[in-house]
Amino acid sequence: MKSNTKWQLSGTSAALYESYLVPTIFVPWAEQLLDRALPQTGESILDVACGTGIVARMVKDKVGKNGRVVGVDLNGGMLEVARAISSASNIDIEWLEADVGNVPIADNSFDIAFCQQGLQFFPDKVGALKEIRRLLRPDGRCVICVAQELEKNPLMQSQVTAISKHIGEEASGAIRAVCALSGGEAIKNLFLKAGFHDVEWETVSLTLSHDNGLEFITNGIASTPVAELIAEWSGEARNALIEDVLDGFGDYYDGNALHFPHVSSVVTARSV
Ligand SMILES: C[S@@+](CC[C@H](N)C(=O)[O-])C[C@H]1O[C@@H](n2cnc3c(N)ncnc32)[C@H](O)[C@@H]1O
């Protein structure tokens, strides 16, 4: 079995990702990134590894109709959801299916580049950051976040433990990958190698909540790359896995709701 470590989703997983993971996890992180980048009316924005497009949509609200927003992602299924939402709401965002290592857009095109929970999945991280820097204007800002180690992140830790037990160690690689680039200092060095300036990082811990833990974890797992591995499972086998994930939260699960810490490194940098 080859582990899916680039967060590539298939089937209905992208739609579930948007319905369950985005409101609980990715909206609060996007608020953190926007607070640091302070996008202004009319600025041009790149959302790298945009997934279903939450950062792009939130930033479009800030830059207004004269601001250009482009979302780039490798995964056609994620972009399909992003496109459907923006066209249903008449939001003008360009969506581009491309690898971050080779984005077909001219140099110096953007004032700000975001990358929310994406860098950990790129095989050539310095190459990706060089490409982002090429796309930024002189003095462009880059703001990203990357989950810290598993031990600090019960959402990922509980899934890795339960998936290893029920499916196998290798299957847990897709979730492990979320926390595989944990050191803020190591990330800072990647930025410096890519030529960025004024690189700063901080640890940010958010308390995330869902009032129905069972619903969140059931649909949460279905919106990860692990979904395809359990697609054919019986209801009983699936319930046993989900029960173990919930048990893994310990005191962060009260039998109904989940309230858990989610810890990431937030990095800010300038292109020149
Ligand atoms: C955990 S999701 C985060 C998505 C989004 N930034 C958000 O906040 O919801 C990681 C995303 O990285 C994308 N990705 C992984 N490797 C990539 C690459 N080499 N180039 C572009 N996107 C990539 C995946 O397709 C996936 O959509």
mmCIF file of C-alpha atoms and ligand atoms in Angstrom:
data_model
loop_
_atom_site.group_PDB
_atom_site.id
_atom_site.type_symbol
_atom_site.label_atom_id
_atom_site.label_comp_id
_atom_site.label_asym_id
_atom_site.label_seq_id
_atom_site.Cartn_x
_atom_site.Cartn_y
_atom_site.Cartn_z
ATOM 1 C CA MET A 1 0.000 0.000 0.000
ATOM 2 C CA LYS A 2 1.407 3.404 -0.943
ATOM 3 C CA SER A 3 0.588 6.092 1.595
ATOM 4 C CA ASN A 4 -1.182 9.209 0.241
ATOM 5 C CA THR A 5 1.078 11.912 1.677
ATOM 6 C CA LYS A 6 0.113 14.794 -0.637
ATOM 7 C CA TRP A 7 -3.446 15.084 0.701
ATOM 8 C CA GLN A 8 -5.002 13.988 -2.584
ATOM 9 C CA LEU A 9 -8.762 13.473 -2.149
ATOM 10 C CA SER A 10 -11.145 11.575 -4.388
ATOM 11 C CA GLY A 11 -14.900 10.939 -4.715
ATOM 12 C CA THR A 12 -17.076 12.905 -2.301
ATOM 13 C CA SER A 13 -14.184 13.660 0.079
ATOM 14 C CA ALA A 14 -13.607 17.220 -1.163
ATOM 15 C CA ALA A 15 -17.262 18.173 -0.601
ATOM 16 C CA LEU A 16 -17.148 16.678 2.932
ATOM 17 C CA TYR A 17 -13.850 18.500 3.554
ATOM 18 C CA GLU A 18 -15.610 21.765 2.718
ATOM 19 C CA SER A 19 -18.657 20.964 4.899
ATOM 20 C CA TYR A 20 -16.881 19.601 7.977
ATOM 21 C CA LEU A 21 -13.171 20.440 8.112
ATOM 22 C CA VAL A 22 -13.328 23.951 6.652
ATOM 23 C CA PRO A 23 -15.737 25.580 9.171
ATOM 24 C CA THR A 24 -14.165 23.889 12.204
ATOM 25 C CA ILE A 25 -10.456 23.988 11.311
ATOM 26 C CA PHE A 26 -9.622 26.080 8.276
ATOM 27 C CA VAL A 27 -11.770 29.188 8.824
ATOM 28 C CA PRO A 28 -10.134 29.900 12.226
ATOM 29 C CA TRP A 29 -6.652 29.420 10.734
ATOM 30 C CA ALA A 30 -7.470 31.612 7.737
ATOM 31 C CA GLU A 31 -8.469 34.397 10.181
ATOM 32 C CA GLN A 32 -4.996 34.106 11.740
ATOM 33 C CA LEU A 33 -3.259 34.381 8.374
ATOM 34 C CA LEU A 34 -5.358 37.337 7.207
ATOM 35 C CA ASP A 35 -4.724 39.168 10.497
ATOM 36 C CA ARG A 36 -0.997 38.954 9.820
ATOM 37 C CA ALA A 37 -1.007 39.754 6.093
ATOM 38 C CA LEU A 38 -3.489 42.660 6.343
ATOM 39 C CA PRO A 39 -4.678 42.538 2.707
ATOM 40 C CA GLN A 40 -5.719 45.932 1.334
ATOM 41 C CA THR A 41 -8.335 46.911 -1.225
ATOM 42 C CA GLY A 42 -7.118 46.281 -4.763
ATOM 43 C CA GLU A 43 -4.172 44.027 -3.854
ATOM 44 C CA SER A 44 -3.348 40.868 -5.847
ATOM 45 C CA ILE A 45 -3.417 37.632 -3.872
ATOM 46 C CA LEU A 46 -2.182 34.092 -4.474
ATOM 47 C CA ASP A 47 -3.581 31.195 -2.422
ATOM 48 C CA VAL A 48 -1.168 28.279 -2.844
ATOM 49 C CA ALA A 49 -2.537 24.743 -2.228
ATOM 50 C CA CYS A 50 -5.916 26.454 -1.953
ATOM 51 C CA GLY A 51 -7.939 23.245 -1.580
ATOM 52 C CA THR A 52 -11.639 24.143 -1.651
ATOM 53 C CA GLY A 53 -10.645 27.819 -1.502
ATOM 54 C CA ILE A 54 -11.458 29.143 1.950
ATOM 55 C CA VAL A 55 -8.468 31.525 2.203
ATOM 56 C CA ALA A 56 -9.090 32.824 -1.311
ATOM 57 C CA ARG A 57 -12.753 33.533 -0.562
ATOM 58 C CA MET A 58 -12.037 35.244 2.753
ATOM 59 C CA VAL A 59 -9.304 37.414 1.241
ATOM 60 C CA LYS A 60 -11.459 38.347 -1.757
ATOM 61 C CA ASP A 61 -13.798 39.992 0.736
ATOM 62 C CA LYS A 62 -10.909 42.219 1.844
ATOM 63 C CA VAL A 63 -9.376 43.146 -1.526
ATOM 64 C CA GLY A 64 -12.719 43.863 -3.175
ATOM 65 C CA LYS A 65 -13.711 43.785 -6.815
ATOM 66 C CA ASN A 66 -10.494 45.426 -8.064
ATOM 67 C CA GLY A 67 -8.301 42.920 -6.229
ATOM 68 C CA ARG A 68 -7.171 39.847 -8.169
ATOM 69 C CA VAL A 69 -7.346 36.525 -6.299
ATOM 70 C CA VAL A 70 -5.909 33.291 -7.715
ATOM 71 C CA GLY A 71 -6.157 29.875 -6.048
ATOM 72 C CA VAL A 72 -3.732 27.140 -7.148
ATOM 73 C CA ASP A 73 -4.009 23.472 -6.252
ATOM 74 C CA LEU A 74 -2.895 20.097 -7.577
ATOM 75 C CA ASN A 75 -6.211 18.406 -6.860
ATOM 76 C CA GLY A 76 -8.991 18.733 -9.436
ATOM 77 C CA GLY A 77 -11.648 17.509 -6.954
ATOM 78 C CA MET A 78 -10.830 20.262 -4.440
ATOM 79 C CA LEU A 79 -10.878 22.893 -7.202
ATOM 80 C CA GLU A 80 -14.227 21.638 -8.477
ATOM 81 C CA VAL A 81 -15.752 22.430 -5.060
ATOM 82 C CA ALA A 82 -13.951 25.802 -4.978
ATOM 83 C CA ARG A 83 -15.298 26.693 -8.444
ATOM 84 C CA ALA A 84 -18.847 25.596 -7.598
ATOM 85 C CA ILE A 85 -18.944 27.783 -4.467
ATOM 86 C CA SER A 86 -17.506 30.880 -6.113
ATOM 87 C CA SER A 87 -19.707 30.623 -9.189
ATOM 88 C CA ALA A 88 -22.860 30.019 -7.088
ATOM 89 C CA SER A 89 -22.080 33.166 -5.073
ATOM 90 C CA ASN A 90 -20.759 35.137 -8.037
ATOM 91 C CA ILE A 91 -17.319 35.629 -6.456
ATOM 92 C CA ASP A 92 -14.603 36.503 -8.963
ATOM 93 C CA ILE A 93 -11.656 34.204 -8.157
ATOM 94 C CA GLU A 94 -9.390 32.456 -10.690
ATOM 95 C CA TRP A 95 -8.837 28.746 -9.942
ATOM 96 C CA LEU A 96 -5.814 27.032 -11.444
ATOM 97 C CA GLU A 97 -4.930 23.328 -11.395
ATOM 98 C CA ALA A 98 -1.132 23.241 -11.114
ATOM 99 C CA ASP A 99 1.757 21.962 -9.032
ATOM 100 C CA VAL A 100 3.195 24.654 -6.762
ATOM 101 C CA GLY A 101 6.611 23.847 -8.227
ATOM 102 C CA ASN A 102 5.569 25.165 -11.632
ATOM 103 C CA VAL A 103 2.783 27.739 -11.647
ATOM 104 C CA PRO A 104 2.039 29.126 -15.143
ATOM 105 C CA ILE A 105 1.764 32.790 -14.064
ATOM 106 C CA ALA A 106 4.225 35.643 -14.777
ATOM 107 C CA ASP A 107 6.882 36.823 -12.264
ATOM 108 C CA ASN A 108 5.993 39.659 -9.850
ATOM 109 C CA SER A 109 2.237 39.129 -10.102
ATOM 110 C CA PHE A 110 1.122 39.206 -6.456
ATOM 111 C CA ASP A 111 1.281 41.401 -3.344
ATOM 112 C CA ILE A 112 0.556 38.527 -0.954
ATOM 113 C CA ALA A 113 0.920 34.741 -1.125
ATOM 114 C CA PHE A 114 -0.859 32.511 1.389
ATOM 115 C CA CYS A 115 -0.299 28.830 1.932
ATOM 116 C CA GLN A 116 -2.519 27.359 4.629
ATOM 117 C CA GLN A 117 -1.567 23.819 5.732
ATOM 118 C CA GLY A 118 0.103 23.068 2.398
ATOM 119 C CA LEU A 119 3.904 23.296 2.686
ATOM 120 C CA GLN A 120 4.195 20.011 4.610
ATOM 121 C CA PHE A 121 2.841 18.127 1.564
ATOM 122 C CA PHE A 122 5.263 19.510 -1.050
ATOM 123 C CA PRO A 123 8.095 17.090 -1.946
ATOM 124 C CA ASP A 124 10.491 19.945 -2.920
ATOM 125 C CA LYS A 125 9.773 22.578 -0.267
ATOM 126 C CA VAL A 126 12.570 24.999 -1.154
ATOM 127 C CA GLY A 127 11.650 24.715 -4.857
ATOM 128 C CA ALA A 128 8.016 25.506 -3.989
ATOM 129 C CA LEU A 129 9.004 28.519 -1.877
ATOM 130 C CA LYS A 130 11.288 29.791 -4.677
ATOM 131 C CA GLU A 131 8.343 29.548 -7.065
ATOM 132 C CA ILE A 132 6.122 31.471 -4.614
ATOM 133 C CA ARG A 133 8.831 34.123 -4.260
ATOM 134 C CA ARG A 134 9.111 34.427 -8.063
ATOM 135 C CA LEU A 135 5.371 35.094 -8.227
ATOM 136 C CA LEU A 136 5.515 37.818 -5.549
ATOM 137 C CA ARG A 137 6.262 41.460 -6.293
ATOM 138 C CA PRO A 138 9.295 43.095 -4.656
ATOM 139 C CA ASP A 139 8.369 43.556 -0.987
ATOM 140 C CA GLY A 140 5.534 41.041 -1.374
ATOM 141 C CA ARG A 141 4.309 39.290 1.785
ATOM 142 C CA CYS A 142 4.062 35.561 2.312
ATOM 143 C CA VAL A 143 2.050 34.123 5.223
ATOM 144 C CA ILE A 144 1.658 30.420 5.846
ATOM 145 C CA CYS A 145 0.753 27.959 8.579
ATOM 146 C CA VAL A 146 1.901 24.391 9.127
ATOM 147 C CA ALA A 147 0.676 22.019 11.851
ATOM 148 C CA GLN A 148 3.216 21.246 14.573
ATOM 149 C CA GLU A 149 4.022 17.779 15.889
ATOM 150 C CA LEU A 150 1.434 15.039 16.422
ATOM 151 C CA GLU A 151 1.882 15.097 20.211
ATOM 152 C CA LYS A 152 0.487 18.654 20.305
ATOM 153 C CA ASN A 153 -2.396 17.914 17.929
ATOM 154 C CA PRO A 154 -4.952 15.431 19.324
ATOM 155 C CA LEU A 155 -7.048 15.534 16.148
ATOM 156 C CA MET A 156 -4.208 14.051 14.087
ATOM 157 C CA GLN A 157 -2.662 11.976 16.907
ATOM 158 C CA SER A 158 -5.947 10.178 17.686
ATOM 159 C CA GLN A 159 -6.470 9.366 13.992
ATOM 160 C CA VAL A 160 -2.907 8.100 13.513
ATOM 161 C CA THR A 161 -3.195 5.800 16.551
ATOM 162 C CA ALA A 162 -6.603 4.400 15.564
ATOM 163 C CA ILE A 163 -5.768 4.037 11.860
ATOM 164 C CA SER A 164 -2.492 2.238 12.698
ATOM 165 C CA LYS A 165 -4.449 -0.191 14.900
ATOM 166 C CA HIS A 166 -7.370 -0.805 12.511
ATOM 167 C CA ILE A 167 -5.688 -0.578 9.087
ATOM 168 C CA GLY A 168 -1.922 -0.495 9.617
ATOM 169 C CA GLU A 169 0.991 1.832 10.218
ATOM 170 C CA GLU A 170 1.442 2.702 6.547
ATOM 171 C CA ALA A 171 -2.203 3.794 6.148
ATOM 172 C CA SER A 172 -1.706 6.375 8.890
ATOM 173 C CA GLY A 173 0.963 8.068 6.732
ATOM 174 C CA ALA A 174 -1.637 10.334 5.121
ATOM 175 C CA ILE A 175 -2.511 11.853 8.518
ATOM 176 C CA ARG A 176 1.060 11.736 9.822
ATOM 177 C CA ALA A 177 2.018 13.866 6.797
ATOM 178 C CA VAL A 178 -0.074 16.747 8.200
ATOM 179 C CA CYS A 179 2.369 17.010 11.132
ATOM 180 C CA ALA A 180 5.533 15.909 9.367
ATOM 181 C CA LEU A 181 7.106 19.382 9.094
ATOM 182 C CA SER A 182 6.905 20.436 12.693
ATOM 183 C CA GLY A 183 9.789 22.759 13.509
ATOM 184 C CA GLY A 184 9.273 26.495 13.078
ATOM 185 C CA GLU A 185 13.036 26.998 12.918
ATOM 186 C CA ALA A 186 13.337 24.361 10.157
ATOM 187 C CA ILE A 187 10.577 26.097 8.194
ATOM 188 C CA LYS A 188 12.321 29.451 8.649
ATOM 189 C CA ASN A 189 15.480 27.921 7.148
ATOM 190 C CA LEU A 190 13.525 26.680 4.132
ATOM 191 C CA PHE A 191 12.294 30.261 3.572
ATOM 192 C CA LEU A 192 15.824 31.659 3.920
ATOM 193 C CA LYS A 193 17.175 29.075 1.441
ATOM 194 C CA ALA A 194 14.453 30.166 -0.998
ATOM 195 C CA GLY A 195 15.679 33.772 -0.720
ATOM 196 C CA PHE A 196 12.966 35.274 1.521
ATOM 197 C CA HIS A 197 13.710 38.122 3.959
ATOM 198 C CA ASP A 198 12.333 39.179 7.354
ATOM 199 C CA VAL A 199 11.321 35.592 8.087
ATOM 200 C CA GLU A 200 9.543 35.284 11.450
ATOM 201 C CA TRP A 201 7.690 32.374 12.965
ATOM 202 C CA GLU A 202 5.548 31.808 16.033
ATOM 203 C CA THR A 203 3.650 28.977 17.648
ATOM 204 C CA VAL A 204 -0.101 29.554 17.589
ATOM 205 C CA SER A 205 -2.484 27.316 19.516
ATOM 206 C CA LEU A 206 -6.198 27.557 18.723
ATOM 207 C CA THR A 207 -8.949 25.764 20.618
ATOM 208 C CA LEU A 208 -11.232 24.263 17.988
ATOM 209 C CA SER A 209 -14.705 22.945 18.750
ATOM 210 C CA HIS A 210 -17.491 20.870 17.268
ATOM 211 C CA ASP A 211 -20.668 20.248 19.200
ATOM 212 C CA ASN A 212 -21.147 16.764 17.727
ATOM 213 C CA GLY A 213 -17.870 14.845 17.984
ATOM 214 C CA LEU A 214 -19.269 11.671 16.432
ATOM 215 C CA GLU A 215 -20.573 13.510 13.374
ATOM 216 C CA PHE A 216 -17.369 15.526 13.039
ATOM 217 C CA ILE A 217 -15.029 12.529 13.210
ATOM 218 C CA THR A 218 -17.230 10.314 10.998
ATOM 219 C CA ASN A 219 -17.323 12.961 8.274
ATOM 220 C CA GLY A 220 -13.827 14.204 9.067
ATOM 221 C CA ILE A 221 -12.272 10.828 8.290
ATOM 222 C CA ALA A 222 -14.402 10.636 5.147
ATOM 223 C CA SER A 223 -12.802 13.906 4.060
ATOM 224 C CA THR A 224 -9.215 12.687 4.381
ATOM 225 C CA PRO A 225 -7.172 10.511 1.998
ATOM 226 C CA VAL A 226 -7.948 7.594 4.376
ATOM 227 C CA ALA A 227 -11.565 7.569 3.067
ATOM 228 C CA GLU A 228 -10.655 5.476 0.028
ATOM 229 C CA LEU A 229 -9.085 2.805 2.262
ATOM 230 C CA ILE A 230 -12.273 2.262 4.299
ATOM 231 C CA ALA A 231 -14.808 2.810 1.510
ATOM 232 C CA GLU A 232 -15.758 -0.886 1.375
ATOM 233 C CA TRP A 233 -15.805 -1.472 5.143
ATOM 234 C CA SER A 234 -18.872 -2.696 7.047
ATOM 235 C CA GLY A 235 -20.665 -0.219 9.324
ATOM 236 C CA GLU A 236 -19.399 -2.186 12.331
ATOM 237 C CA ALA A 237 -15.744 -1.966 11.335
ATOM 238 C CA ARG A 238 -16.077 1.735 10.559
ATOM 239 C CA ASN A 239 -17.799 2.441 13.901
ATOM 240 C CA ALA A 240 -15.006 0.661 15.790
ATOM 241 C CA LEU A 241 -12.418 2.879 14.086
ATOM 242 C CA ILE A 242 -14.389 6.063 14.811
ATOM 243 C CA GLU A 243 -14.929 5.062 18.438
ATOM 244 C CA ASP A 244 -11.179 4.613 18.880
ATOM 245 C CA VAL A 245 -10.489 8.012 17.309
ATOM 246 C CA LEU A 246 -12.927 9.644 19.745
ATOM 247 C CA ASP A 247 -11.383 7.735 22.691
ATOM 248 C CA GLY A 248 -8.000 9.086 21.630
ATOM 249 C CA PHE A 249 -9.176 12.639 22.389
ATOM 250 C CA GLY A 250 -9.335 11.797 26.122
ATOM 251 C CA ASP A 251 -10.677 14.759 28.094
ATOM 252 C CA TYR A 252 -11.054 16.836 24.927
ATOM 253 C CA TYR A 253 -14.209 14.750 24.173
ATOM 254 C CA ASP A 254 -17.055 14.938 26.698
ATOM 255 C CA GLY A 255 -19.183 12.255 25.045
ATOM 256 C CA ASN A 256 -20.923 14.848 22.854
ATOM 257 C CA ALA A 257 -18.747 17.790 21.968
ATOM 258 C CA LEU A 258 -15.074 18.114 21.050
ATOM 259 C CA HIS A 259 -12.941 21.032 22.276
ATOM 260 C CA PHE A 260 -9.312 20.449 21.384
ATOM 261 C CA PRO A 261 -6.078 22.345 20.825
ATOM 262 C CA HIS A 262 -4.784 22.677 17.265
ATOM 263 C CA VAL A 263 -1.208 23.914 17.168
ATOM 264 C CA SER A 264 0.635 25.294 14.151
ATOM 265 C CA SER A 265 3.663 27.338 13.225
ATOM 266 C CA VAL A 266 2.647 30.579 11.550
ATOM 267 C CA VAL A 267 5.383 32.028 9.341
ATOM 268 C CA THR A 268 5.562 35.489 7.806
ATOM 269 C CA ALA A 269 8.176 36.627 5.282
ATOM 270 C CA ARG A 270 8.946 39.210 2.614
ATOM 271 C CA SER A 271 10.068 38.454 -0.924
ATOM 272 C CA VAL A 272 12.880 41.053 -0.967
HETATM 273 C C1 LIG B 1 -4.859 20.128 3.950
HETATM 274 S S1 LIG B 1 -5.223 20.741 2.368
HETATM 275 C C2 LIG B 1 -5.253 22.511 2.686
HETATM 276 C C3 LIG B 1 -6.121 23.215 1.667
HETATM 277 C C4 LIG B 1 -6.408 24.700 1.922
HETATM 278 N N1 LIG B 1 -5.197 25.494 1.964
HETATM 279 C C5 LIG B 1 -7.278 24.950 3.131
HETATM 280 O O1 LIG B 1 -6.898 25.767 3.963
HETATM 281 O O2 LIG B 1 -8.352 24.332 3.231
HETATM 282 C C6 LIG B 1 -3.686 20.573 1.473
HETATM 283 C C7 LIG B 1 -3.802 20.907 -0.012
HETATM 284 O O3 LIG B 1 -2.486 20.893 -0.589
HETATM 285 C C8 LIG B 1 -2.642 20.530 -1.949
HETATM 286 N N2 LIG B 1 -1.328 20.143 -2.508
HETATM 287 C C9 LIG B 1 -0.533 19.120 -2.089
HETATM 288 N N3 LIG B 1 0.591 19.086 -2.838
HETATM 289 C C10 LIG B 1 0.498 20.116 -3.730
HETATM 290 C C11 LIG B 1 1.359 20.598 -4.765
HETATM 291 N N4 LIG B 1 2.539 20.000 -5.033
HETATM 292 N N5 LIG B 1 0.964 21.659 -5.490
HETATM 293 C C12 LIG B 1 -0.241 22.265 -5.237
HETATM 294 N N6 LIG B 1 -1.086 21.848 -4.265
HETATM 295 C C13 LIG B 1 -0.730 20.789 -3.530
HETATM 296 C C14 LIG B 1 -3.635 19.366 -1.863
HETATM 297 O O4 LIG B 1 -4.189 19.049 -3.115
HETATM 298 C C15 LIG B 1 -4.633 19.922 -0.839
HETATM 299 O O5 LIG B 1 -5.702 20.598 -1.468
#
